[in-house]
XYZ file of C-alpha atoms in Angstrom:
162
model
C 95.163 173.452 53.337
C 98.057 171.976 55.333
C 96.205 172.583 58.592
C 93.177 170.813 57.148
C 95.272 167.819 56.116
C 97.014 167.771 59.511
C 93.595 167.854 61.168
C 92.413 165.000 58.923
C 95.573 162.988 59.717
C 95.024 163.698 63.402
C 91.435 162.389 63.162
C 92.560 159.291 61.291
C 95.343 158.727 63.838
C 92.805 159.087 66.651
C 90.456 156.578 64.977
C 93.343 154.164 64.397
C 94.462 154.505 68.016
C 90.905 153.847 69.212
C 90.642 150.861 66.878
C 93.954 149.465 68.146
C 92.848 150.045 71.763
C 89.623 148.153 70.973
C 91.577 145.266 69.484
C 93.900 145.161 72.510
C 90.921 145.263 74.866
C 89.280 142.406 72.962
C 92.495 140.400 73.081
C 92.782 140.982 76.807
C 89.218 139.756 77.343
C 89.828 136.684 75.199
C 93.136 136.023 76.949
C 91.424 136.337 80.314
C 88.765 133.859 79.217
C 91.474 131.542 77.918
C 93.396 131.792 81.192
C 90.210 130.966 83.111
C 89.578 127.960 80.854
C 93.150 126.750 81.306
C 92.853 127.232 85.061
C 89.611 125.224 85.046
C 91.315 122.507 82.994
C 94.160 122.395 85.490
C 91.671 122.020 88.325
C 89.999 119.157 86.486
C 93.376 117.544 85.783
C 94.285 117.828 89.447
C 90.946 116.224 90.359
C 91.735 113.477 87.864
C 95.140 113.036 89.477
C 93.482 112.608 92.866
C 91.112 110.005 91.411
C 93.985 108.153 89.746
C 95.969 108.208 92.994
C 92.974 106.779 94.841
C 92.692 104.096 92.163
C 96.384 103.315 92.530
C 95.927 102.965 96.278
C 93.075 100.548 95.682
C 95.214 98.574 93.215
C 97.995 98.450 95.781
C 95.537 97.150 98.371
C 94.363 94.527 95.873
C 97.952 93.488 95.189
C 98.599 93.194 98.922
C 95.423 91.151 99.406
C 96.320 88.873 96.517
C 99.787 88.381 97.994
C 98.244 87.387 101.331
C 95.841 85.027 99.561
C 98.707 83.574 97.552
C 100.700 83.024 100.740
C 97.726 81.355 102.411
C 97.156 79.175 99.355
C 100.812 78.135 99.417
C 100.468 77.177 103.067
C 97.298 75.242 102.280
C 99.022 73.539 99.356
C 102.001 72.622 101.528
C 99.699 71.357 104.258
C 97.683 69.407 101.691
C 100.838 67.827 100.308
C 101.910 66.824 103.825
C 98.458 65.411 104.465
C 98.582 63.483 101.187
C 101.901 61.933 102.232
C 100.441 60.877 105.576
C 97.353 59.472 103.908
C 99.502 57.509 101.474
C 101.256 55.828 104.422
C 97.891 54.832 105.865
C 96.632 53.574 102.499
C 99.616 51.269 102.241
C 97.964 49.244 104.986
C 94.337 49.979 104.126
C 93.445 49.431 100.434
C 89.862 50.696 100.886
C 91.048 54.305 101.221
C 93.332 54.155 98.193
C 90.971 56.028 95.838
C 90.331 58.777 98.396
C 94.048 59.406 98.991
C 94.736 59.579 95.258
C 91.994 62.171 94.845
C 93.410 64.261 97.724
C 96.860 64.177 96.137
C 95.426 65.325 92.779
C 93.605 68.184 94.507
C 96.812 69.193 96.267
C 98.607 69.309 92.911
C 95.757 71.366 91.436
C 95.924 73.721 94.409
C 99.672 74.132 93.923
C 99.098 74.932 90.230
C 96.411 77.459 91.182
C 98.857 78.998 93.636
C 101.429 79.386 90.864
C 98.819 81.000 88.612
C 97.874 83.401 91.417
C 101.522 84.285 91.846
C 101.813 85.059 88.128
C 98.661 87.205 88.348
C 100.141 89.123 91.292
C 103.290 89.745 89.254
C 101.193 91.056 86.343
C 99.163 93.348 88.602
C 102.339 94.628 90.246
C 103.757 95.406 86.804
C 100.541 97.194 85.787
C 100.559 99.258 88.991
C 104.164 100.212 88.258
C 103.174 101.344 84.756
C 100.234 103.360 86.134
C 102.586 104.982 88.680
C 104.948 105.955 85.855
C 102.037 107.401 83.858
C 100.891 109.377 86.891
C 104.360 110.863 87.288
C 104.292 111.941 83.639
C 100.793 113.445 84.031
C 101.942 115.277 87.150
C 104.936 116.737 85.268
C 102.702 117.891 82.379
C 100.248 119.413 84.863
C 103.046 121.336 86.553
C 104.266 122.625 83.176
C 100.745 123.703 82.188
C 100.295 125.459 85.512
C 103.553 127.378 85.029
C 102.529 128.321 81.463
C 99.204 129.702 82.720
C 101.041 131.752 85.333
C 103.394 133.185 82.677
C 100.482 134.007 80.326
C 98.654 135.726 83.152
C 101.756 137.749 84.077
C 102.353 138.740 80.453
C 98.695 139.712 79.998
C 98.908 141.963 83.054
C 101.693 143.886 81.298
C 99.373 144.800 78.400
C 96.510 146.278 80.446
C 95.410 149.665 79.106
């Protein structure tokens, strides 16, 4: 009787061990699939980082171009103001050109105002680029952490192989 019960317990233990081995095997497969998905996500994040960096480079080029344009506009505005002063001297002696000189002076003032607006826009873009750079640094840090986590999961999963 005891031998029969021992045999029955042995069979049940064997079935339980096989069941547990099946569960562990299933978990390992699922963990492997999860690790592959995380690895794929990391690859996509890294690709996104490259795209964002390229975008940042383009924004930086735009900022540089706008700065050059702003500088040129300032030079044009300064030259226009000098020209307006010279024209005003001439109009003191020639009344016929009075209206034309006044219009040139108004345009010079408008150009100076446009130059100031461009300068403000450059400042805003520079600020936005700075914010994007900060965001990229945060994304990079999160990506590094995720990559390390995937490595640890993979190492821990290798310990459970049957």
